[in-house]
Amino acid sequence: RDVVISVPAYFNDQQRKLVRYSAELAGLNAVRLINEPTAACLAYSLHEMDPNNISLPDDRRYMVFDLGGGTFDVTIVEFSDNFIEVRASTGNNRLGGEDFTDDLVNAVCNKLQLVREQLSPSELAKISCACEQGKCQRSDVIKIQLSEPFNQSLVFEQKELDGIWQKTLSQISLPLRQALRDSRMALSELDDIIFVGGATRLRDIQQMATRLL
């Protein structure tokens, strides 16, 4: 069973060898390892764009903005002559969509005057689940419906959300600027942003990234 496996762009040789070894243990033949930003470009079919289209430059540069549940990676890639080259890659291995959910959990506890540390695991899980569902609404207003034993319906306006997520959002801007510095490119040289990962569906995150362009 031949497979192609995507790995983080910052993986070193030893880490890539371990990935191959893990695939072998699983009965898979890893014919190739590709960087995750490259995989994202392939998934978005950037390599299939018509090179004869005169509206497209010969060399195109993209920022791959990958925010998953628990990690954040930003990579600058360059597409030229059917090759995708990673120019720079950085990120935060302890930042992800779960942090935004956690911020909402804290906001809910504050509104209901609950002490988070005094909640039972079951109660905390119910609040976290409701906050995760609310976060996925992708709206200017988030409604959080809490079941028993709380039986509460809370609404957070956009201005409140800006304050709730301000600290977490500020942690995103640093890797963005670092990737640009490492790639020695200016913002004006980027052609587009490719959003990868479920957390990038949050309106606030997309607005922060596109504000830079």
Coordinates of N, CA and C in Angstrom, one line a residue:
R1 N 0.8 -1.2 0.0 CA 0.0 0.0 0.0 C 0.9 1.2 0.0
D2 N 1.0 1.9 -1.2 CA 1.8 3.1 -1.3 C 1.0 4.3 -0.9
V3 N 1.7 5.2 -0.1 CA 1.1 6.4 0.4 C 2.1 7.5 0.3
V4 N 1.5 8.7 0.2 CA 2.3 10.0 0.3 C 1.8 10.6 1.6
I5 N 2.7 11.0 2.4 CA 2.4 11.5 3.7 C 2.9 13.0 3.8
S6 N 2.0 13.8 4.3 CA 2.4 15.2 4.5 C 2.9 15.4 6.0
V7 N 3.9 16.2 6.1 CA 4.5 16.5 7.4 C 4.8 18.0 7.6
P8 N 4.9 18.5 8.8 CA 5.1 19.9 9.0 C 6.4 20.3 8.3
A9 N 6.4 21.5 7.7 CA 7.6 21.9 7.0 C 8.9 22.0 7.8
Y10 N 8.7 22.2 9.1 CA 9.8 22.4 10.0 C 10.4 21.1 10.5
F11 N 9.8 19.9 10.1 CA 10.4 18.6 10.5 C 11.8 18.5 10.0
N12 N 12.7 18.0 10.9 CA 14.0 17.7 10.5 C 14.2 16.3 9.9
D13 N 15.4 15.9 9.5 CA 15.6 14.6 8.9 C 15.2 13.5 9.8
Q14 N 15.6 13.6 11.1 CA 15.3 12.5 12.1 C 13.8 12.4 12.3
Q15 N 13.0 13.5 12.3 CA 11.6 13.4 12.5 C 10.9 12.8 11.3
R16 N 11.5 13.1 10.1 CA 10.9 12.5 8.9 C 11.2 11.0 8.8
K17 N 12.4 10.6 9.3 CA 12.7 9.2 9.3 C 11.7 8.4 10.2
L18 N 11.4 9.0 11.3 CA 10.5 8.4 12.3 C 9.1 8.3 11.7
V19 N 8.7 9.3 10.9 CA 7.4 9.2 10.2 C 7.4 8.0 9.2
R20 N 8.5 7.8 8.5 CA 8.6 6.7 7.5 C 8.5 5.4 8.3
Y21 N 9.2 5.3 9.4 CA 9.3 4.1 10.2 C 7.9 3.8 10.8
S22 N 7.1 4.8 11.2 CA 5.8 4.6 11.7 C 4.9 4.1 10.6
A23 N 5.1 4.6 9.4 CA 4.3 4.1 8.3 C 4.6 2.6 8.0
E24 N 5.9 2.3 8.1 CA 6.3 0.9 7.9 C 5.7 0.0 8.9
L25 N 5.6 0.4 10.2 CA 5.0 -0.4 11.2 C 3.5 -0.6 11.0
A26 N 2.9 0.4 10.3 CA 1.5 0.3 10.0 C 1.2 -0.5 8.7
G27 N 2.3 -1.0 8.1 CA 2.1 -1.7 6.9 C 2.0 -0.9 5.6
L28 N 2.5 0.4 5.7 CA 2.3 1.3 4.6 C 3.7 1.6 4.0
N29 N 3.8 1.8 2.7 CA 5.0 2.2 2.0 C 5.0 3.7 1.7
A30 N 5.7 4.4 2.5 CA 5.7 5.9 2.3 C 6.6 6.2 1.1
V31 N 6.0 6.3 -0.1 CA 6.9 6.6 -1.3 C 7.4 8.0 -1.3
R32 N 6.7 8.9 -0.5 CA 7.2 10.2 -0.5 C 6.6 11.0 0.7
L33 N 7.5 11.9 1.3 CA 7.0 12.8 2.3 C 7.0 14.2 1.7
I34 N 5.9 14.9 1.8 CA 5.8 16.3 1.3 C 5.5 17.2 2.5
N35 N 5.9 18.4 2.4 CA 5.6 19.4 3.4 C 4.1 19.7 3.4
E36 N 3.5 19.9 4.6 CA 2.1 20.2 4.6 C 1.7 21.5 3.8
P37 N 2.5 22.5 3.8 CA 2.1 23.7 3.0 C 2.0 23.3 1.5
T38 N 2.9 22.4 1.1 CA 2.9 22.0 -0.3 C 1.6 21.2 -0.6
A39 N 1.3 20.3 0.4 CA 0.0 19.5 0.3 C -1.2 20.4 0.2
A40 N -1.2 21.5 1.0 CA -2.3 22.5 0.9 C -2.4 23.1 -0.5
C41 N -1.3 23.5 -1.0 CA -1.3 24.1 -2.4 C -1.8 23.1 -3.4
L42 N -1.4 21.8 -3.3 CA -1.9 20.8 -4.2 C -3.4 20.6 -4.0
A43 N -3.8 20.6 -2.8 CA -5.3 20.4 -2.5 C -6.1 21.6 -3.1
Y44 N -5.5 22.8 -3.1 CA -6.2 23.9 -3.7 C -6.0 24.0 -5.2
S45 N -5.3 23.0 -5.8 CA -5.1 22.9 -7.2 C -4.4 24.1 -7.8
L46 N -3.5 24.7 -7.0 CA -2.7 25.8 -7.5 C -1.8 25.4 -8.7
H47 N -1.4 24.1 -8.6 CA -0.4 23.6 -9.6 C -1.2 23.4 -11.0
E48 N -2.5 23.4 -10.9 CA -3.3 23.2 -12.2 C -3.7 24.4 -12.8
M49 N -3.4 25.6 -12.3 CA -3.7 26.9 -12.9 C -3.1 27.0 -14.2
D50 N -3.8 27.5 -15.2 CA -3.3 27.6 -16.6 C -2.1 28.5 -16.7
P51 N -0.9 28.0 -17.0 CA 0.2 28.8 -17.1 C 0.2 29.8 -18.2
N52 N -0.7 29.6 -19.2 CA -0.9 30.4 -20.3 C -1.8 31.6 -20.1
N53 N -2.4 31.6 -18.9 CA -3.2 32.7 -18.5 C -2.4 34.0 -18.2
I54 N -2.5 34.9 -19.1 CA -1.6 36.1 -19.0 C -1.9 36.9 -17.8
S55 N -3.0 36.7 -17.1 CA -3.3 37.5 -16.0 C -2.6 37.0 -14.7
L56 N -2.0 35.8 -14.9 CA -1.2 35.3 -13.7 C 0.3 35.5 -13.9
P57 N 1.0 35.9 -12.9 CA 2.4 36.1 -13.0 C 3.1 34.8 -13.1
D58 N 4.3 34.8 -13.7 CA 5.1 33.5 -13.8 C 5.4 32.9 -12.4
D59 N 5.8 33.8 -11.5 CA 6.1 33.4 -10.1 C 4.9 33.9 -9.2
R60 N 4.4 33.0 -8.5 CA 3.3 33.4 -7.6 C 3.7 32.9 -6.1
R61 N 3.3 33.8 -5.2 CA 3.7 33.6 -3.8 C 2.5 33.6 -2.9
Y62 N 2.4 32.6 -2.0 CA 1.2 32.5 -1.2 C 1.7 32.3 0.3
M63 N 0.8 32.8 1.1 CA 0.9 32.5 2.6 C -0.1 31.4 2.9
V64 N 0.5 30.3 3.4 CA -0.4 29.2 3.9 C -0.6 29.3 5.4
F65 N -1.8 29.7 5.7 CA -2.2 30.0 7.1 C -2.9 28.8 7.7
D66 N -2.2 28.0 8.5 CA -2.7 26.7 8.9 C -3.0 26.7 10.5
L67 N -4.2 26.8 10.8 CA -4.6 26.9 12.2 C -5.5 25.7 12.5
G68 N -5.0 24.7 13.2 CA -5.8 23.5 13.5 C -6.3 23.6 15.0
G69 N -6.7 22.5 15.5 CA -7.2 22.5 16.9 C -6.2 22.9 17.9
G70 N -4.9 22.5 17.7 CA -3.9 22.7 18.8 C -2.6 23.3 18.3
T71 N -2.5 23.5 17.0 CA -1.2 24.0 16.5 C -1.5 25.1 15.5
F72 N -0.5 26.0 15.3 CA -0.6 27.0 14.3 C 0.7 27.1 13.5
D73 N 0.6 27.0 12.2 CA 1.8 27.1 11.3 C 1.5 28.1 10.2
V74 N 2.4 28.9 9.9 CA 2.3 29.9 8.8 C 3.6 29.7 7.9
T75 N 3.3 29.5 6.6 CA 4.4 29.2 5.6 C 4.2 30.1 4.4
I76 N 5.4 30.6 3.9 CA 5.4 31.3 2.7 C 5.9 30.4 1.6
V77 N 5.1 30.2 0.5 CA 5.5 29.3 -0.5 C 5.6 30.0 -1.8
E78 N 6.4 29.6 -2.7 CA 6.5 30.2 -4.1 C 6.3 29.1 -5.1
F79 N 5.4 29.5 -6.1 CA 5.1 28.6 -7.1 C 5.7 29.1 -8.4
S80 N 6.5 28.3 -9.0 CA 7.2 28.7 -10.2 C 7.6 27.5 -11.1
D81 N 7.3 27.5 -12.4 CA 7.6 26.4 -13.3 C 7.2 25.1 -12.8
N82 N 5.9 25.0 -12.3 CA 5.3 23.8 -11.7 C 6.0 23.2 -10.5
F83 N 6.8 24.1 -9.9 CA 7.5 23.6 -8.6 C 6.9 24.5 -7.5
I84 N 6.7 23.9 -6.3 CA 6.3 24.6 -5.1 C 7.5 24.6 -4.1
E85 N 8.0 25.8 -3.8 CA 9.1 25.9 -2.9 C 8.7 26.6 -1.6
V86 N 9.1 26.0 -0.5 CA 8.9 26.6 0.8 C 9.9 27.7 1.1
R87 N 9.5 28.9 1.2 CA 10.5 30.0 1.4 C 10.7 30.2 2.9
A88 N 9.7 30.0 3.7 CA 9.9 30.2 5.2 C 8.7 29.5 5.9
S89 N 9.0 29.0 7.1 CA 7.9 28.4 7.8 C 8.1 28.6 9.3
T90 N 7.1 29.0 10.0 CA 7.2 29.2 11.5 C 5.8 29.0 12.1
G91 N 5.7 29.1 13.3 CA 4.4 28.9 13.9 C 4.4 28.8 15.4
N92 N 3.4 28.3 16.0 CA 3.3 28.1 17.5 C 2.6 26.8 17.7
N93 N 3.4 25.9 18.3 CA 2.9 24.5 18.5 C 1.9 24.4 19.7
R94 N 1.7 25.5 20.3 CA 0.8 25.5 21.5 C -0.4 26.5 21.3
L95 N -0.7 26.7 20.1 CA -1.8 27.7 19.8 C -2.7 27.0 18.7
G96 N -4.0 27.1 19.0 CA -4.9 26.5 18.0 C -6.4 26.9 18.3
G97 N -7.3 26.2 17.6 CA -8.7 26.5 17.8 C -9.2 26.3 19.2
E98 N -8.6 25.3 19.9 CA -9.0 25.0 21.3 C -8.8 26.2 22.2
D99 N -7.8 27.0 21.9 CA -7.5 28.2 22.7 C -8.7 29.2 22.6
F100 N -9.3 29.3 21.4 CA -10.4 30.2 21.3 C -11.7 29.6 22.0
T101 N -11.8 28.3 22.0 CA -12.9 27.7 22.7 C -12.7 27.9 24.2
D102 N -11.4 27.8 24.7 CA -11.1 28.0 26.1 C -11.4 29.4 26.5
D103 N -11.1 30.4 25.7 CA -11.4 31.8 26.0 C -12.9 31.9 26.2
L104 N -13.7 31.3 25.3 CA -15.2 31.4 25.5 C -15.7 30.7 26.8
V105 N -15.0 29.6 27.1 CA -15.4 28.9 28.4 C -15.2 29.9 29.6
N106 N -14.1 30.6 29.6 CA -13.8 31.5 30.6 C -14.8 32.7 30.6
A107 N -15.2 33.1 29.4 CA -16.2 34.2 29.4 C -17.5 33.7 29.9
V108 N -17.9 32.5 29.6 CA -19.2 32.0 30.1 C -19.1 31.9 31.6
C109 N -18.0 31.4 32.1 CA -17.9 31.3 33.6 C -18.0 32.6 34.2
N110 N -17.4 33.6 33.6 CA -17.5 35.0 34.2 C -18.9 35.5 34.2
K111 N -19.6 35.3 33.1 CA -21.0 35.8 33.0 C -21.9 35.1 34.0
L112 N -21.7 33.8 34.2 CA -22.6 33.0 35.1 C -22.0 33.1 36.5
Q113 N -20.9 33.8 36.7 CA -20.3 33.9 38.1 C -19.9 32.5 38.6
L114 N -19.3 31.7 37.7 CA -18.9 30.4 38.1 C -17.4 30.4 38.3
V115 N -16.9 29.6 39.3 CA -15.5 29.4 39.5 C -15.1 28.2 38.7
R116 N -14.3 28.3 37.6 CA -14.0 27.2 36.8 C -13.4 26.0 37.5
E117 N -12.5 26.3 38.4 CA -11.8 25.3 39.2 C -12.7 24.5 40.1
Q118 N -13.9 25.0 40.4 CA -14.8 24.3 41.2 C -15.9 23.5 40.5
L119 N -15.8 23.6 39.1 CA -16.8 22.8 38.3 C -16.3 21.4 38.2
S120 N -17.3 20.5 38.2 CA -17.0 19.1 38.0 C -16.5 18.8 36.5
P121 N -15.8 17.8 36.3 CA -15.4 17.5 34.9 C -16.5 17.4 33.9
S122 N -17.7 16.9 34.4 CA -18.9 16.8 33.6 C -19.4 18.1 33.2
E123 N -19.5 19.0 34.2 CA -20.0 20.4 34.0 C -19.1 21.2 33.1
L124 N -17.8 21.0 33.3 CA -16.9 21.8 32.4 C -17.0 21.3 31.0
A125 N -17.1 20.0 30.8 CA -17.2 19.4 29.5 C -18.5 19.9 28.8
K126 N -19.6 20.1 29.5 CA -20.8 20.6 28.9 C -20.6 22.0 28.4
I127 N -20.0 22.8 29.2 CA -19.7 24.2 28.8 C -18.8 24.2 27.6
S128 N -17.8 23.4 27.7 CA -16.8 23.4 26.5 C -17.5 23.0 25.2
C129 N -18.3 22.0 25.3 CA -19.0 21.5 24.1 C -19.9 22.6 23.6
A130 N -20.7 23.3 24.5 CA -21.5 24.4 24.0 C -20.8 25.5 23.4
C131 N -19.6 25.8 24.0 CA -18.8 26.9 23.4 C -18.2 26.5 22.1
E132 N -17.8 25.3 21.9 CA -17.3 24.8 20.6 C -18.4 24.9 19.6
Q133 N -19.6 24.5 19.9 CA -20.7 24.7 18.9 C -21.0 26.1 18.6
G134 N -20.9 27.0 19.6 CA -21.2 28.4 19.4 C -20.1 29.0 18.5
K135 N -18.8 28.6 18.8 CA -17.7 29.2 18.0 C -17.8 28.8 16.5
C136 N -18.4 27.7 16.2 CA -18.6 27.2 14.8 C -19.7 27.9 14.1
Q137 N -20.4 28.8 14.7 CA -21.6 29.5 14.1 C -21.1 30.5 13.0
R138 N -19.9 30.9 13.1 CA -19.3 31.8 12.0 C -20.2 33.0 11.8
S139 N -20.6 33.7 12.9 CA -21.5 34.8 12.8 C -21.0 36.0 13.6
D140 N -21.5 37.2 13.4 CA -21.1 38.3 14.2 C -21.6 38.2 15.7
V141 N -22.6 37.4 15.8 CA -23.2 37.1 17.2 C -23.2 35.6 17.4
I142 N -22.6 35.3 18.6 CA -22.5 33.8 19.0 C -23.5 33.6 20.1
K143 N -24.3 32.5 19.9 CA -25.3 32.1 20.9 C -24.9 30.8 21.4
I144 N -24.7 30.7 22.8 CA -24.3 29.5 23.4 C -25.4 29.0 24.3
Q145 N -25.9 27.8 24.0 CA -27.0 27.2 24.7 C -26.5 26.1 25.6
L146 N -26.6 26.4 26.9 CA -26.1 25.4 27.9 C -27.3 24.5 28.4
S147 N -27.0 23.2 28.5 CA -28.0 22.3 29.0 C -27.9 22.2 30.5
E148 N -28.6 21.2 31.0 CA -28.6 21.0 32.5 C -27.1 20.7 33.0
P149 N -26.7 21.2 34.1 CA -27.6 21.8 35.2 C -27.7 23.3 35.0
F150 N -27.2 23.9 33.9 CA -27.2 25.3 33.8 C -28.4 25.9 33.2
N151 N -28.9 25.3 32.1 CA -30.1 25.7 31.5 C -30.1 27.2 31.2
Q152 N -29.1 27.6 30.5 CA -28.9 29.1 30.2 C -28.6 29.2 28.7
S153 N -29.1 30.4 28.2 CA -28.7 30.8 26.8 C -28.0 32.1 26.9
L154 N -26.8 32.1 26.4 CA -26.0 33.3 26.4 C -25.7 33.8 25.0
V155 N -25.6 35.1 24.9 CA -25.3 35.7 23.6 C -24.1 36.6 23.7
F156 N -23.1 36.5 22.8 CA -22.0 37.3 22.8 C -21.9 38.1 21.5
E157 N -21.9 39.4 21.6 CA -21.9 40.3 20.5 C -20.4 40.4 20.0
Q158 N -20.3 40.9 18.7 CA -18.9 41.0 18.1 C -18.0 41.8 19.0
K159 N -18.4 42.9 19.6 CA -17.5 43.7 20.4 C -17.0 42.9 21.6
E160 N -17.9 42.1 22.2 CA -17.5 41.2 23.3 C -16.5 40.2 22.9
L161 N -16.7 39.6 21.7 CA -15.8 38.6 21.2 C -14.4 39.2 20.9
D162 N -14.4 40.4 20.4 CA -13.1 41.0 20.2 C -12.3 41.1 21.4
G163 N -12.9 41.4 22.5 CA -12.2 41.5 23.8 C -11.9 40.1 24.3
I164 N -12.8 39.1 24.2 CA -12.5 37.8 24.7 C -11.3 37.1 24.0
W165 N -11.2 37.4 22.7 CA -10.2 36.7 21.9 C -9.0 37.6 21.6
Q166 N -8.9 38.8 22.2 CA -7.9 39.7 21.9 C -6.5 39.1 22.2
K167 N -6.3 38.5 23.3 CA -5.0 38.0 23.7 C -4.6 36.9 22.8
T168 N -5.5 36.0 22.5 CA -5.2 34.8 21.6 C -4.9 35.3 20.2
L169 N -5.6 36.2 19.7 CA -5.4 36.7 18.4 C -4.0 37.4 18.3
S170 N -3.6 38.1 19.4 CA -2.3 38.8 19.3 C -1.2 37.8 19.2
Q171 N -1.4 36.5 19.6 CA -0.3 35.5 19.4 C -0.2 35.1 18.0
I172 N -1.2 35.3 17.2 CA -1.1 34.9 15.8 C -0.3 35.9 14.9
S173 N -0.3 37.2 15.3 CA 0.4 38.2 14.5 C 1.9 38.0 14.4
L174 N 2.5 37.5 15.5 CA 3.9 37.4 15.6 C 4.5 36.4 14.6
P175 N 3.9 35.2 14.5 CA 4.4 34.2 13.5 C 4.2 34.7 12.0
L176 N 3.1 35.4 11.8 CA 2.9 36.0 10.5 C 4.0 36.9 10.0
R177 N 4.4 37.8 10.9 CA 5.5 38.8 10.6 C 6.8 38.1 10.5
Q178 N 7.0 37.1 11.4 CA 8.3 36.3 11.4 C 8.5 35.6 10.1
A179 N 7.4 35.0 9.6 CA 7.5 34.2 8.3 C 7.8 35.2 7.2
L180 N 7.3 36.4 7.2 CA 7.6 37.3 6.1 C 9.0 37.8 6.2
R181 N 9.5 38.0 7.4 CA 10.9 38.4 7.6 C 11.9 37.3 7.1
D182 N 11.6 36.0 7.5 CA 12.4 34.9 7.2 C 12.5 34.7 5.6
S183 N 11.3 35.0 5.0 CA 11.2 34.8 3.5 C 11.8 35.9 2.8
R184 N 12.1 37.0 3.5 CA 12.7 38.2 2.9 C 11.8 38.8 1.8
M185 N 10.5 38.7 2.1 CA 9.5 39.2 1.2 C 8.6 40.3 1.9
A186 N 8.1 41.2 1.0 CA 7.2 42.2 1.5 C 5.8 41.8 1.4
L187 N 4.9 42.4 2.1 CA 3.5 42.0 2.0 C 2.9 42.1 0.6
S188 N 3.4 43.2 0.0 CA 2.9 43.4 -1.4 C 3.3 42.4 -2.4
E189 N 4.2 41.5 -2.1 CA 4.7 40.5 -3.0 C 3.8 39.2 -2.9
L190 N 3.0 39.1 -1.9 CA 2.1 38.0 -1.7 C 0.9 38.1 -2.7
D191 N 0.6 37.0 -3.3 CA -0.6 37.0 -4.2 C -1.9 36.6 -3.5
D192 N -1.8 35.8 -2.5 CA -3.0 35.4 -1.8 C -2.7 34.6 -0.5
I193 N -3.7 34.4 0.3 CA -3.6 33.6 1.5 C -4.4 32.3 1.4
I194 N -3.8 31.2 1.7 CA -4.6 29.9 1.7 C -4.9 29.6 3.1
F195 N -6.1 29.5 3.5 CA -6.5 29.2 4.8 C -6.7 27.7 5.0
V196 N -6.1 27.1 5.9 CA -6.1 25.6 6.2 C -6.4 25.4 7.6
G197 N -7.3 24.4 7.9 CA -7.6 24.1 9.3 C -9.0 24.7 9.7
G198 N -9.7 23.9 10.5 CA -11.1 24.4 10.9 C -11.1 25.7 11.6
A199 N -10.1 26.0 12.4 CA -10.2 27.2 13.2 C -10.1 28.5 12.3
T200 N -9.6 28.3 11.1 CA -9.5 29.5 10.2 C -10.9 30.0 9.7
R201 N -11.9 29.2 10.0 CA -13.3 29.6 9.6 C -13.8 30.7 10.5
L202 N -13.1 30.9 11.6 CA -13.5 32.0 12.5 C -13.3 33.4 11.8
R203 N -14.4 34.2 11.8 CA -14.3 35.5 11.1 C -13.2 36.3 11.6
D204 N -13.0 36.3 12.9 CA -11.9 37.2 13.5 C -10.5 36.8 13.0
I205 N -10.3 35.5 12.8 CA -9.0 35.1 12.4 C -8.7 35.5 10.9
Q206 N -9.7 35.3 10.1 CA -9.6 35.6 8.7 C -9.4 37.1 8.5
Q207 N -10.1 37.9 9.3 CA -9.9 39.4 9.2 C -8.6 39.8 9.7
M208 N -8.0 39.2 10.7 CA -6.7 39.5 11.1 C -5.6 39.2 10.1
A209 N -5.7 38.1 9.4 CA -4.8 37.7 8.4 C -4.9 38.6 7.2
T210 N -6.1 38.9 6.7 CA -6.3 39.6 5.5 C -6.0 41.1 5.7
R211 N -6.1 41.6 7.0 CA -5.7 43.0 7.3 C -4.3 43.3 7.0
L212 N -3.5 42.3 7.0 CA -2.0 42.4 6.8 C -1.7 42.6 5.3
L213 N -2.6 42.2 4.4 CA -2.4 42.3 3.0 C -2.9 43.6 2.4

